[in-house]
mmCIF file of N, CA and C in Angstrom:
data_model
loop_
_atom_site.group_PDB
_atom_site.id
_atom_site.type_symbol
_atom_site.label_atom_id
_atom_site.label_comp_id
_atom_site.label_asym_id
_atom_site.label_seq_id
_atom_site.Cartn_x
_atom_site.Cartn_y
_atom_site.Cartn_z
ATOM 1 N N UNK Z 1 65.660 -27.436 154.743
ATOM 2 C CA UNK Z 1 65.657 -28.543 155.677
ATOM 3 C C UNK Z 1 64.309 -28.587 156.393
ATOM 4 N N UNK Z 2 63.827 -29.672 156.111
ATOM 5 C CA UNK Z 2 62.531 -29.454 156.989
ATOM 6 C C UNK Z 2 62.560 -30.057 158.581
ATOM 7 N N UNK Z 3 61.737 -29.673 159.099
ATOM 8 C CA UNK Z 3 61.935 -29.155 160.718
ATOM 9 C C UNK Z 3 60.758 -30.214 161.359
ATOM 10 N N UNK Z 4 59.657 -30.237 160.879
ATOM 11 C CA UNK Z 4 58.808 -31.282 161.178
ATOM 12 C C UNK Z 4 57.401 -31.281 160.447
ATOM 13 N N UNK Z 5 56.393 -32.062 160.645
ATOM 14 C CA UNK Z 5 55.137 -32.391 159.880
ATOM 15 C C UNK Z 5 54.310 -32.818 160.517
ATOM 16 N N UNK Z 6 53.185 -32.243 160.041
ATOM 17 C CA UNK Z 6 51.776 -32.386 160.757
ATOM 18 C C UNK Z 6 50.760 -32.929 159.759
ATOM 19 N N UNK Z 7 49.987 -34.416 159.635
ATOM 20 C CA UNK Z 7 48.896 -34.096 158.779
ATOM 21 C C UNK Z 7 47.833 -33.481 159.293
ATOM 22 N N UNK Z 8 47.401 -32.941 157.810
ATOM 23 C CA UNK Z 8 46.165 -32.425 158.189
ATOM 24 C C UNK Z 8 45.190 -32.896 157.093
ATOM 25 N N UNK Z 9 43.868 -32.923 157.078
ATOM 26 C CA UNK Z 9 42.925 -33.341 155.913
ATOM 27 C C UNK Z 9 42.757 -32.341 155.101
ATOM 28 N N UNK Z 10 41.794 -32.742 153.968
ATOM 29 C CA UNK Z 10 41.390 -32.104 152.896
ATOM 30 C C UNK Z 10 40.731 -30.877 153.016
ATOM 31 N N UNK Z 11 40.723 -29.698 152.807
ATOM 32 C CA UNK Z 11 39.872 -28.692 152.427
ATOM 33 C C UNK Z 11 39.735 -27.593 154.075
ATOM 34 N N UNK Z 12 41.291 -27.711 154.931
ATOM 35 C CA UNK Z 12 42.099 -26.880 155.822
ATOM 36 C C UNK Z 12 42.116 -25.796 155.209
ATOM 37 N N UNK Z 13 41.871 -24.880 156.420
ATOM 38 C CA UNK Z 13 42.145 -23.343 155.806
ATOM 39 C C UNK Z 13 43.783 -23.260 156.059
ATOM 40 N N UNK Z 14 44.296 -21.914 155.541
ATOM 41 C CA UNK Z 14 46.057 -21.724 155.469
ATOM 42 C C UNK Z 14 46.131 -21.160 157.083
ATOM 43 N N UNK Z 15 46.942 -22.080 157.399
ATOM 44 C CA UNK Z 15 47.727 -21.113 158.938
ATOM 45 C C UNK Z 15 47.844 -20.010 159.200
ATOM 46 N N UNK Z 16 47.839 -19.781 160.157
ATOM 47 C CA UNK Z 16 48.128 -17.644 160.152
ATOM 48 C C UNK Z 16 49.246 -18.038 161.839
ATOM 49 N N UNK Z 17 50.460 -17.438 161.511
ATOM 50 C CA UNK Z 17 51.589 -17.410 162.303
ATOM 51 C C UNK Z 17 51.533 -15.959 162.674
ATOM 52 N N UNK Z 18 51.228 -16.088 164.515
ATOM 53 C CA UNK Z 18 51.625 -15.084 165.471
ATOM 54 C C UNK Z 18 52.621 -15.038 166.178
ATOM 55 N N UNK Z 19 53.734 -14.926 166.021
ATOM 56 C CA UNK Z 19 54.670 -15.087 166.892
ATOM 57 C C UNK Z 19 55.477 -16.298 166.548
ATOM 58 N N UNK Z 20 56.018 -17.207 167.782
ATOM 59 C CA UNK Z 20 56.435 -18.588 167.354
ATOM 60 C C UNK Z 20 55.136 -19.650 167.454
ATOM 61 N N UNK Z 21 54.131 -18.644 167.272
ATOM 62 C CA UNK Z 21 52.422 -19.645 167.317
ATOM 63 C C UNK Z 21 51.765 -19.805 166.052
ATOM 64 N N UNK Z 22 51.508 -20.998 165.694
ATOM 65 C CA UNK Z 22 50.955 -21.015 164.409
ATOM 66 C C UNK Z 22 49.580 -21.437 164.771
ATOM 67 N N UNK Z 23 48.240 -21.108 164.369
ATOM 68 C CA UNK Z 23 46.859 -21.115 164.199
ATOM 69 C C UNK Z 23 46.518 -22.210 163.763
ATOM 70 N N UNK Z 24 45.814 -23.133 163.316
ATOM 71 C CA UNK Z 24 45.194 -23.456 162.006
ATOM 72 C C UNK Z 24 43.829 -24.418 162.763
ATOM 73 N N UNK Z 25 43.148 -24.966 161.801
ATOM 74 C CA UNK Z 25 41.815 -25.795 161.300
ATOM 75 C C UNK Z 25 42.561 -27.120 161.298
ATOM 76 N N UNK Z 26 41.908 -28.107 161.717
ATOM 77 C CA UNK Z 26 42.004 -29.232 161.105
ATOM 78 C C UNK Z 26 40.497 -30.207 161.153
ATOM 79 N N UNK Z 27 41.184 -31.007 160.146
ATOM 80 C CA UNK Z 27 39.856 -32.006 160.404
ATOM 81 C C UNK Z 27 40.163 -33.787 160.372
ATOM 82 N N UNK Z 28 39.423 -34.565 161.282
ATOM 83 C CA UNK Z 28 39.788 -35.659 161.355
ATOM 84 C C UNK Z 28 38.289 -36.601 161.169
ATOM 85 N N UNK Z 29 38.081 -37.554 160.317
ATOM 86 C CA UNK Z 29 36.605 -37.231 159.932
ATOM 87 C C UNK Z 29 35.332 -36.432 159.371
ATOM 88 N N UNK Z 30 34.069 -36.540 160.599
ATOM 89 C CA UNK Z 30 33.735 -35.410 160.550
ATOM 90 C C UNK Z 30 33.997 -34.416 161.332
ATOM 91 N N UNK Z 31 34.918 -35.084 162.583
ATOM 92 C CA UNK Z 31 35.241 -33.623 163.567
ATOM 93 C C UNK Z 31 36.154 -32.805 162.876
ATOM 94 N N UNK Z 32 35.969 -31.093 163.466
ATOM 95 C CA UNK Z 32 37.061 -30.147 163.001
ATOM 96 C C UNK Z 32 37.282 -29.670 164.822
ATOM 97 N N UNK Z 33 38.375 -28.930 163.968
ATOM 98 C CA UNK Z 33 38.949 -28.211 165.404
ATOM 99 C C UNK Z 33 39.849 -26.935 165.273
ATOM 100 N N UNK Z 34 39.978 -26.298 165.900
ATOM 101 C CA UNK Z 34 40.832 -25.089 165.843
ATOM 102 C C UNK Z 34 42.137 -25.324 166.656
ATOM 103 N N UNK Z 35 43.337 -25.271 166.395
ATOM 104 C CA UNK Z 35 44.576 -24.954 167.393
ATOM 105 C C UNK Z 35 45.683 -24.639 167.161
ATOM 106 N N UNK Z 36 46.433 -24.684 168.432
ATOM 107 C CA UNK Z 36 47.567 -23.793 168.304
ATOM 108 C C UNK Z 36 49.060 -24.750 168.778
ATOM 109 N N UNK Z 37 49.856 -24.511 167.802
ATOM 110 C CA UNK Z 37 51.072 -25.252 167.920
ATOM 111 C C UNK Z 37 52.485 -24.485 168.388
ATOM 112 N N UNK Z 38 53.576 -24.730 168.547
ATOM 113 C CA UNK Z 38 54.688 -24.076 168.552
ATOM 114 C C UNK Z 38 55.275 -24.249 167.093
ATOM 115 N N UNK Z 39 55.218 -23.058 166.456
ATOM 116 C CA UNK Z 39 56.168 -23.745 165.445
ATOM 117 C C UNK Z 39 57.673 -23.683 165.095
ATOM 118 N N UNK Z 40 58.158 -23.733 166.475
ATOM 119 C CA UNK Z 40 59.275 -23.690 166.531
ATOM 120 C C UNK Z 40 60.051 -25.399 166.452
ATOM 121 N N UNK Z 41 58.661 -26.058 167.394
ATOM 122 C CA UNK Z 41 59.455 -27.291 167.593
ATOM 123 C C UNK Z 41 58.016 -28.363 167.346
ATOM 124 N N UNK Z 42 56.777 -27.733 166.486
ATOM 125 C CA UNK Z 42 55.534 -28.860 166.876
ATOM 126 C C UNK Z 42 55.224 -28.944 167.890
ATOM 127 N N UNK Z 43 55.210 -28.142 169.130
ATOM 128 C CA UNK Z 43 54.463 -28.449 170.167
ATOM 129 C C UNK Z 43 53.062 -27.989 170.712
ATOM 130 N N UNK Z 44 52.204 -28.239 170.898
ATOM 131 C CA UNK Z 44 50.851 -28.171 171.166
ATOM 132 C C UNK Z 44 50.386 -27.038 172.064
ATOM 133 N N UNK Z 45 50.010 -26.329 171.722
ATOM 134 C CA UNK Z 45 48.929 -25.145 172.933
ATOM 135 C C UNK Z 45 47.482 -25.374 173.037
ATOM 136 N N UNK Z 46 46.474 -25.547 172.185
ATOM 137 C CA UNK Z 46 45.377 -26.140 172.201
ATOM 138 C C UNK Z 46 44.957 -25.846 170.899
ATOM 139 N N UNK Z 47 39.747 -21.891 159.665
ATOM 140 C CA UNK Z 47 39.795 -21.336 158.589
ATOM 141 C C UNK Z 47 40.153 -19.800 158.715
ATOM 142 N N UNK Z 48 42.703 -19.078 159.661
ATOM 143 C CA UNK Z 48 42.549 -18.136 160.502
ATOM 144 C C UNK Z 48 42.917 -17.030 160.451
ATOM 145 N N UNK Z 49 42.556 -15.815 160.325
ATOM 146 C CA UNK Z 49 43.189 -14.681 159.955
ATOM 147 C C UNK Z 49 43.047 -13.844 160.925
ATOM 148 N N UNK Z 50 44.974 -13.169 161.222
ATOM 149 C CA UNK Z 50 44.880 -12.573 162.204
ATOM 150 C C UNK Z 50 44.593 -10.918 161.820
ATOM 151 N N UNK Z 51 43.164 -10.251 162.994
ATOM 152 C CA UNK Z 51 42.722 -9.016 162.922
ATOM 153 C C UNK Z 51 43.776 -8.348 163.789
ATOM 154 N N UNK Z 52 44.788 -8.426 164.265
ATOM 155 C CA UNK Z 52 45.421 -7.658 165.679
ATOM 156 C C UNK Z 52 45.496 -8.897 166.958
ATOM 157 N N UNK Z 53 44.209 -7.927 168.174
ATOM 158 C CA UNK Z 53 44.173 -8.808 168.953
ATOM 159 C C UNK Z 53 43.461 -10.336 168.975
ATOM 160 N N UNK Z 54 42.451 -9.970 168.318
ATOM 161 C CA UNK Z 54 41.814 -11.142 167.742
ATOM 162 C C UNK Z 54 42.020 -11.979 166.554
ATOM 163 N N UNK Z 55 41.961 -13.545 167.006
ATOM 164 C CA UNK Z 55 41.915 -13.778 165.123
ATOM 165 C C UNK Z 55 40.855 -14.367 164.913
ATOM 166 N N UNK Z 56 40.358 -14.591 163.837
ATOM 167 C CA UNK Z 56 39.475 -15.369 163.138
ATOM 168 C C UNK Z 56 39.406 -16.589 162.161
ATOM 169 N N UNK Z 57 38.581 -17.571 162.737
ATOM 170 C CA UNK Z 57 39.071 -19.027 162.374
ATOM 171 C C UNK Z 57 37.573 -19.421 161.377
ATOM 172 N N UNK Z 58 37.195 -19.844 160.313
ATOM 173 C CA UNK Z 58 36.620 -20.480 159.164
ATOM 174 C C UNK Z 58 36.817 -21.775 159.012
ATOM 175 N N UNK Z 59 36.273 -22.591 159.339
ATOM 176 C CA UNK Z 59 36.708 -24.407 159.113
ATOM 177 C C UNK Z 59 35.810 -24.811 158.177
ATOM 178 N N UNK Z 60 35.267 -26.130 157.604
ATOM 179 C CA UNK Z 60 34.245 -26.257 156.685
ATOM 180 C C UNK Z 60 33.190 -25.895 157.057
ATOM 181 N N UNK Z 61 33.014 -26.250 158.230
ATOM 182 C CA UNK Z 61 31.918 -26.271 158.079
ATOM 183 C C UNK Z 61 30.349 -25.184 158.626
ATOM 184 N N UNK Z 62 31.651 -23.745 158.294
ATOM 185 C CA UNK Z 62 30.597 -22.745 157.685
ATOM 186 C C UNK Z 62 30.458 -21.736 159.311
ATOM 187 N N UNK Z 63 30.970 -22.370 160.237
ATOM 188 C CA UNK Z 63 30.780 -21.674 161.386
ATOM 189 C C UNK Z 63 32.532 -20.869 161.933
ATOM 190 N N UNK Z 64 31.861 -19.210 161.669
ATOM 191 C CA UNK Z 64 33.119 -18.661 161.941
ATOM 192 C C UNK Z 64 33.195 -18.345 163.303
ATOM 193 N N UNK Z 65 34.768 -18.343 163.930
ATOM 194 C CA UNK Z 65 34.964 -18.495 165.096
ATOM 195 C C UNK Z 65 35.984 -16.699 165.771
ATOM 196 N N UNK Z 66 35.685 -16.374 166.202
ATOM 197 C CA UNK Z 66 36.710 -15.262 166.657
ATOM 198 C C UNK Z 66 36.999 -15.436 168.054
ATOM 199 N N UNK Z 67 38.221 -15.496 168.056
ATOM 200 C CA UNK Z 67 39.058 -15.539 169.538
ATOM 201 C C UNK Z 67 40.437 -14.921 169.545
ATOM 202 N N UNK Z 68 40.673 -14.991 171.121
ATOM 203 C CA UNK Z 68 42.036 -14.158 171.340
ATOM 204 C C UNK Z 68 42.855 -15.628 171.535
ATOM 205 N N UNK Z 69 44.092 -15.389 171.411
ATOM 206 C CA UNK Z 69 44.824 -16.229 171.800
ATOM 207 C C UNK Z 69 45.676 -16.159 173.138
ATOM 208 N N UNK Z 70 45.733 -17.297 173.460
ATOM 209 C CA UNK Z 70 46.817 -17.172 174.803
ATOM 210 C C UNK Z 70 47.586 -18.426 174.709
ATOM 211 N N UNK Z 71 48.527 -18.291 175.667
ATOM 212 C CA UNK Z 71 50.158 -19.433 175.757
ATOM 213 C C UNK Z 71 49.170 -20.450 176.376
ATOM 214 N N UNK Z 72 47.966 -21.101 177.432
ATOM 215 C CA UNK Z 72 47.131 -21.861 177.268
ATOM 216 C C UNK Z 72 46.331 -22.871 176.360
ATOM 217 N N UNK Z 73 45.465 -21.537 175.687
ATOM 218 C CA UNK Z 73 44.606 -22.089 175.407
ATOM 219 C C UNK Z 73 44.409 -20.872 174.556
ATOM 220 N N UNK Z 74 42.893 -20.619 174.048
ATOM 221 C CA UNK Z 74 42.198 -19.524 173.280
ATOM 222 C C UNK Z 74 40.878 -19.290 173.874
ATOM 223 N N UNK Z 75 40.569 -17.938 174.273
ATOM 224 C CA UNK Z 75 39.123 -17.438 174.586
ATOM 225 C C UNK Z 75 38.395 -17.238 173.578
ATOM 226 N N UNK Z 76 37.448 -17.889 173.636
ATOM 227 C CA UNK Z 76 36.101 -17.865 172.426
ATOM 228 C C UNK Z 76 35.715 -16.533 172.687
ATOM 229 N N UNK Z 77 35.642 -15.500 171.688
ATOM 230 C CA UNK Z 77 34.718 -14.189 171.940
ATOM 231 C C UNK Z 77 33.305 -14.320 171.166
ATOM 232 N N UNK Z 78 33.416 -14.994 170.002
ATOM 233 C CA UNK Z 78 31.948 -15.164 169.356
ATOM 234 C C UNK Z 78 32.107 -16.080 168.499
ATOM 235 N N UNK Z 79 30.691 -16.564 167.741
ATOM 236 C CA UNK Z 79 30.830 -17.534 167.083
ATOM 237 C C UNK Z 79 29.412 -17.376 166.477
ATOM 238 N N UNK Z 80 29.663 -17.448 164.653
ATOM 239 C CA UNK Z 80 28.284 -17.298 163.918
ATOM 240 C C UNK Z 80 28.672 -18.230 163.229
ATOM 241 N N UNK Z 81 27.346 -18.689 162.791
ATOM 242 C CA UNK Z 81 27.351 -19.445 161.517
ATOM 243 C C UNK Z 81 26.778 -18.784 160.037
ATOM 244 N N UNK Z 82 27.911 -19.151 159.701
ATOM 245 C CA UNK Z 82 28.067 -18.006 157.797
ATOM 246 C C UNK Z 82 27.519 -18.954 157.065
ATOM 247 N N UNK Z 83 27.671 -20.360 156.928
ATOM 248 C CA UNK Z 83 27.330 -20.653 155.952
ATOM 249 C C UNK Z 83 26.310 -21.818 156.315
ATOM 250 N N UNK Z 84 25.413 -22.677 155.161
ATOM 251 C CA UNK Z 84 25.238 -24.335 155.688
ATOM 252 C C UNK Z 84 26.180 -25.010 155.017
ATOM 253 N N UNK Z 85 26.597 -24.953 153.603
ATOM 254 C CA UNK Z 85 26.998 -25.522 153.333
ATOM 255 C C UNK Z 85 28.719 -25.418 153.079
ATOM 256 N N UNK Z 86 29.750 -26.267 152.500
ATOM 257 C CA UNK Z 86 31.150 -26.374 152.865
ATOM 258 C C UNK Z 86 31.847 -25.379 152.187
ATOM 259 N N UNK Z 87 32.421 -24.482 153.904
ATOM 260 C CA UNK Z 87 33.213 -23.478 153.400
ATOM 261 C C UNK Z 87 34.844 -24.056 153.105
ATOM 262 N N UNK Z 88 35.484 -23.773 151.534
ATOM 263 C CA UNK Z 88 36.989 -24.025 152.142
ATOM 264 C C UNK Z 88 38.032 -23.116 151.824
ATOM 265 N N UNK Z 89 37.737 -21.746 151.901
ATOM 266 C CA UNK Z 89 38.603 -20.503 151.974
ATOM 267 C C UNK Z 89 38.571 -19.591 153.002
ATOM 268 N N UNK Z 90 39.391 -19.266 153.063
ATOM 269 C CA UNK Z 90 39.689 -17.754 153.898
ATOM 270 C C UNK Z 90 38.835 -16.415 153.980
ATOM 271 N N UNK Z 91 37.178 -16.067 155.142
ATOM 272 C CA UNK Z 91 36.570 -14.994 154.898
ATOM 273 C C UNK Z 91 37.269 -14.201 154.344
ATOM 274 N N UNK Z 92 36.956 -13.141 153.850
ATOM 275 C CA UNK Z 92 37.695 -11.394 153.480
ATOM 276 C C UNK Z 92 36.579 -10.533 154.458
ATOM 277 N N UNK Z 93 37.936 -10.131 154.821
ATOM 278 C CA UNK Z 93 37.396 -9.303 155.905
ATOM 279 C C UNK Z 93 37.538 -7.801 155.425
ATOM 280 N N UNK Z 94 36.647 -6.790 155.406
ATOM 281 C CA UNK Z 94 36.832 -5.784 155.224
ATOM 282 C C UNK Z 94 36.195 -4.160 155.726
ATOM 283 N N UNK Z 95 36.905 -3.633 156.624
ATOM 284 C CA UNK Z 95 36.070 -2.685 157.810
ATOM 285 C C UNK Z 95 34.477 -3.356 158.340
ATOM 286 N N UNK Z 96 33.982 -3.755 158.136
ATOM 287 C CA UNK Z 96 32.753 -3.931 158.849
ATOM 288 C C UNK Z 96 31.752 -5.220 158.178
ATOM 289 N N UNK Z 97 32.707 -5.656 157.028
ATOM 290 C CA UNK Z 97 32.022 -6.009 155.873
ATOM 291 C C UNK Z 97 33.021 -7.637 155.815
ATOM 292 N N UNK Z 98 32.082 -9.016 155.822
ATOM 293 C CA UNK Z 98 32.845 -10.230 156.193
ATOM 294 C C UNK Z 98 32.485 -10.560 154.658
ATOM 295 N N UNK Z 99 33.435 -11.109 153.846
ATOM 296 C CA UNK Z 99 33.071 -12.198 152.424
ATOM 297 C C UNK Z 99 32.874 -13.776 152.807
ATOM 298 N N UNK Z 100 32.459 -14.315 152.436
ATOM 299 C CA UNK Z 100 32.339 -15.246 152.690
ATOM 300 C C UNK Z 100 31.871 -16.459 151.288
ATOM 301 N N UNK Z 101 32.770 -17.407 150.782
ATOM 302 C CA UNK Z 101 32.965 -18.146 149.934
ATOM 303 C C UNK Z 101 32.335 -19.479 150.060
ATOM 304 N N UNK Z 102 31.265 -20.434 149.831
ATOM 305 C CA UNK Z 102 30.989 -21.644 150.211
ATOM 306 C C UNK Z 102 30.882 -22.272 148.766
ATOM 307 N N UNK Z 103 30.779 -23.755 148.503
ATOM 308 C CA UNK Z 103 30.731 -24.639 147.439
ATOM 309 C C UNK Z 103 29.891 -23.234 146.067
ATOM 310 N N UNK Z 104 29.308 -22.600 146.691
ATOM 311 C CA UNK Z 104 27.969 -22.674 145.542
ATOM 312 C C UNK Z 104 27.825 -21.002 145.757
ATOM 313 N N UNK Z 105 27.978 -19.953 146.473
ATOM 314 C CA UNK Z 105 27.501 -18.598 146.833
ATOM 315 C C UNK Z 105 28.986 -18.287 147.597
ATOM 316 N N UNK Z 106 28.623 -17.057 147.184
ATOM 317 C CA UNK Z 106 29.600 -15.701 147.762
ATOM 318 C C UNK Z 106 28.493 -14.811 148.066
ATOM 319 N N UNK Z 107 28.384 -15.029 149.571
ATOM 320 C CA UNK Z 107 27.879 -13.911 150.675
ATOM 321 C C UNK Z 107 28.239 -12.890 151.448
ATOM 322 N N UNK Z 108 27.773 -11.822 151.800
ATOM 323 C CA UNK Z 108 28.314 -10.878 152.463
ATOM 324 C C UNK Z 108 27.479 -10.643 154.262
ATOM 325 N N UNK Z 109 28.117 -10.418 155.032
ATOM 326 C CA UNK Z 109 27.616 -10.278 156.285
ATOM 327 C C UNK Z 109 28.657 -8.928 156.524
ATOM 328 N N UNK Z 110 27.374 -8.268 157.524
ATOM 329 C CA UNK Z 110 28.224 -6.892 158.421
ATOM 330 C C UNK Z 110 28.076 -6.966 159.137
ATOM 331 N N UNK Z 111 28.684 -6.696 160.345
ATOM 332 C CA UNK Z 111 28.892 -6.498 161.381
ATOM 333 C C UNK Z 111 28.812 -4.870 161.907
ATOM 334 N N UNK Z 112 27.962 -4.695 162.855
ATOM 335 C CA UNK Z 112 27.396 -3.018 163.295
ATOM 336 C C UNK Z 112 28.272 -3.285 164.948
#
């Protein structure tokens, strides 16, 4: 039975569900955005994989985002840009070591 629906555009990273909070990317145009829904009932809090306390968000367009979440809103802790051109998968994250997938290259970044 489905429960409710959200569009979203082309080339969204997959949700990452914390709790009754679901994550995700969207894009409307050229804007993107990061937020957070109830997914209990679709209700609103404001590319994501959750590390623990932090998660990490990938949208196209190449700039990865890490934040904490809260019943608000989300605190930005950092923000790089991985790629120029259009990311549309999920980094791999691995101890110290970020993958990173765009149209054309598979890059690696570390983090010290």
């Amino acid at each position: 039975m489905q429960k409710w629906k959200i569009p979203i555009g082309p080339g969204d990273a997959t949700p990452a569900l914390r709790g009754e909070r679901l994550y995700l990317s969207i894009r409307e145009g050229d804007e993107e955005a990061s937020l957070c829904i109830d997914a209990r009932d679709r209700g609103g809090f404001g590319a994501i994989v959750d590390l623990g306390p932090p998660l990490v968000a990938l949208p196209s367009s190449g700039e990865l985002v890490v934040f904490k979440p809260g019943g608000e809103g989300y605190e930005e802790l950092a923000k790089y840009q991985v790629s120029d051109a259009a990311v549309y998968g999920h980094p791999v994250l691995a101890g110290n070591r970020i993958f990173v997938k765009d149209d054309s290259h598979l890059t690696l970044w570390t983090v010290n």
